[in-house]
XYZ file of C-alpha atoms in Angstrom:
201
model
C 63.861 14.578 5.815
C 62.617 17.663 4.538
C 60.857 16.738 1.585
C 58.924 13.828 3.508
C 57.985 17.012 5.619
C 56.865 18.833 2.502
C 55.219 15.659 1.115
C 53.374 14.748 3.858
C 51.772 18.594 5.093
C 49.600 18.263 2.669
C 48.154 15.216 3.708
C 47.577 15.970 6.854
C 45.957 19.236 5.729
C 44.078 17.523 3.277
C 43.026 15.257 6.328
C 42.101 18.023 8.593
C 39.518 19.660 6.180
C 37.712 16.240 5.281
C 37.396 15.945 9.162
C 35.812 19.575 9.573
C 33.392 18.665 6.390
C 32.282 15.704 7.708
C 32.199 17.288 11.400
C 29.597 20.342 10.335
C 28.123 18.055 7.789
C 27.319 15.919 10.651
C 25.909 19.194 12.771
C 23.894 20.624 9.667
C 22.700 17.117 9.180
C 20.950 16.309 12.854
C 20.034 20.489 13.472
C 17.498 20.258 9.655
C 17.148 16.411 9.818
C 13.345 15.123 9.981
C 12.672 12.839 12.814
C 12.618 9.574 12.156
C 9.398 7.569 11.518
C 9.742 5.464 15.135
C 10.043 9.050 16.606
C 6.966 10.162 15.810
C 3.602 9.701 17.342
C 1.678 8.997 14.144
C 1.322 5.626 12.351
C 2.658 6.650 8.763
C 0.918 5.086 5.955
C 3.461 3.064 3.442
C 1.966 4.966 0.664
C -0.137 8.335 0.589
C -4.012 7.888 -0.374
C -5.418 10.561 -2.485
C -8.733 11.531 -0.705
C -12.171 12.534 -3.028
C -15.383 11.539 -4.029
C -17.977 13.541 -1.178
C -19.669 16.908 -0.921
C -19.735 18.433 1.974
C -20.584 22.290 3.272
C -18.153 24.303 5.016
C -19.049 26.592 8.447
C -18.878 29.567 5.948
C -22.131 27.857 3.433
C -19.536 26.941 0.923
C -19.160 23.617 -0.659
C -16.603 21.874 0.798
C -14.928 18.479 -1.510
C -11.577 16.893 -1.957
C -10.578 19.954 -3.638
C -10.804 22.088 -0.287
C -7.968 20.474 0.918
C -5.588 21.537 -1.234
C -2.624 24.470 -0.286
C -3.543 23.310 3.454
C -2.164 20.591 6.079
C -5.170 19.302 7.392
C -5.915 17.945 10.457
C -9.652 16.050 10.271
C -11.591 14.988 13.406
C -14.518 13.131 13.283
C -17.198 13.929 15.965
C -19.666 16.035 17.656
C -18.611 19.817 18.335
C -21.051 20.115 21.395
C -19.329 16.807 22.817
C -17.168 16.492 26.459
C -14.508 14.444 24.737
C -14.404 16.462 21.486
C -13.998 20.084 23.622
C -11.056 18.181 25.356
C -9.553 17.239 21.840
C -9.987 20.553 20.205
C -8.461 22.581 22.667
C -5.051 20.222 22.693
C -5.269 20.910 19.022
C -5.409 24.845 19.769
C -2.336 24.142 21.940
C -0.120 22.066 18.648
C -1.351 25.017 16.032
C 0.036 27.590 18.900
C 3.310 26.227 19.063
C 3.487 26.596 15.723
C 4.012 29.741 16.426
C 7.404 29.675 15.788
C 7.022 28.519 11.881
C 4.314 31.136 10.802
C 4.204 30.184 7.129
C 3.263 26.337 8.720
C 1.220 27.825 11.182
C -0.615 29.711 8.731
C -1.025 26.526 5.976
C -2.382 24.055 9.473
C -5.573 23.604 10.252
C -8.421 21.485 11.781
C -11.102 20.329 9.663
C -13.975 18.926 12.076
C -16.900 17.023 10.398
C -19.958 17.184 12.528
C -21.324 13.683 12.334
C -23.950 14.335 14.711
C -26.896 15.787 14.683
C -26.666 19.544 16.265
C -27.771 23.086 16.293
C -28.878 23.723 12.723
C -26.910 26.530 10.652
C -23.462 27.367 9.127
C -24.053 30.085 11.784
C -23.710 28.172 14.314
C -21.296 25.898 13.195
C -19.238 28.677 12.750
C -19.138 30.038 16.030
C -18.563 27.017 17.510
C -15.714 25.796 16.016
C -14.324 29.192 15.844
C -14.311 29.675 19.575
C -11.411 27.090 19.388
C -9.756 28.926 16.852
C -10.801 31.200 13.371
C -8.351 29.188 11.986
C -10.179 26.065 12.050
C -12.414 24.786 9.602
C -16.300 22.679 10.537
C -17.742 21.318 7.905
C -21.235 19.276 7.928
C -23.731 17.411 5.649
C -25.793 14.170 4.701
C -24.693 11.314 6.482
C -23.647 9.383 3.432
C -21.624 11.673 2.524
C -19.535 12.230 5.825
C -19.223 8.596 5.670
C -18.002 8.725 2.332
C -15.353 10.990 3.777
C -14.944 8.969 7.325
C -14.028 5.510 5.016
C -11.457 6.834 2.595
C -9.719 8.355 6.296
C -10.070 4.977 8.477
C -12.461 7.602 10.873
C -15.516 6.307 12.059
C -18.748 8.639 11.763
C -21.322 6.395 12.827
C -20.435 6.926 17.257
C -19.960 10.573 16.485
C -18.597 11.253 19.956
C -14.597 11.838 21.043
C -12.328 9.968 23.600
C -9.287 12.269 23.640
C -7.613 9.139 24.635
C -8.486 7.049 21.599
C -10.031 9.123 19.004
C -8.364 9.221 15.339
C -6.969 12.233 13.436
C -6.115 12.070 10.364
C -3.718 13.883 8.660
C -4.200 15.269 4.754
C -1.543 17.247 3.024
C -1.965 20.078 0.984
C -2.383 18.627 -2.688
C -4.769 16.004 -0.864
C -3.007 13.257 -0.092
C -4.023 11.190 3.476
C -0.565 10.628 4.737
C -0.829 9.704 9.061
C -3.523 8.625 11.306
C -2.676 10.129 15.160
C -3.890 8.006 17.648
C -4.671 9.140 21.266
C -1.666 11.714 20.608
C -2.056 13.767 24.124
C 1.253 16.106 23.648
C 0.778 19.343 21.631
C 4.552 19.700 21.241
C 5.077 16.129 19.805
C 2.215 17.105 17.419
C 3.758 20.151 16.416
C 6.934 18.876 15.983
C 5.885 15.805 14.236
C 4.263 17.976 11.775
C 8.053 18.539 10.988
C 8.729 15.178 9.086
C 6.319 16.130 6.643
C 8.002 19.385 5.626
């Protein structure tokens, strides 16, 4: 009887150890897991698309090309900085950006790139003032209509109607390597937008 107990005891300890490992793995896996695709508000592209072939000018008067997307998580919006709908969309973006404060490294590398597709006040200084009213970390770009169309066609955003409708406007997500990853349509919850970035990080 004692011999049988001696044989069973190591097996019980091993089984208990295995259960504890399973519980710990399950807990850690759920704590740090990315959201499932079905749980995020964006439409994720089945295959990331490399962006290229356009030349614009940013808020500081510098050339802005596909390489300018690198090293940032870029939420790209096409519209008119002086449109009321775009104002609402940008205020939503500010709220989402502020919610990244719990992850300073991610917040520092996340920005809005606003493509000014409508004729507006001339000069990069006014463009700079308009976008930095919302957040100095954001940038705005403008340029020849044909160059704006080249970018818009690649990221699936219309450039001929530069207004914004917060309920249906599309925002493109381009990663720090310059690839289009996802499209956000009608997203109105800043907490969800900030959370969804976890899926890509």
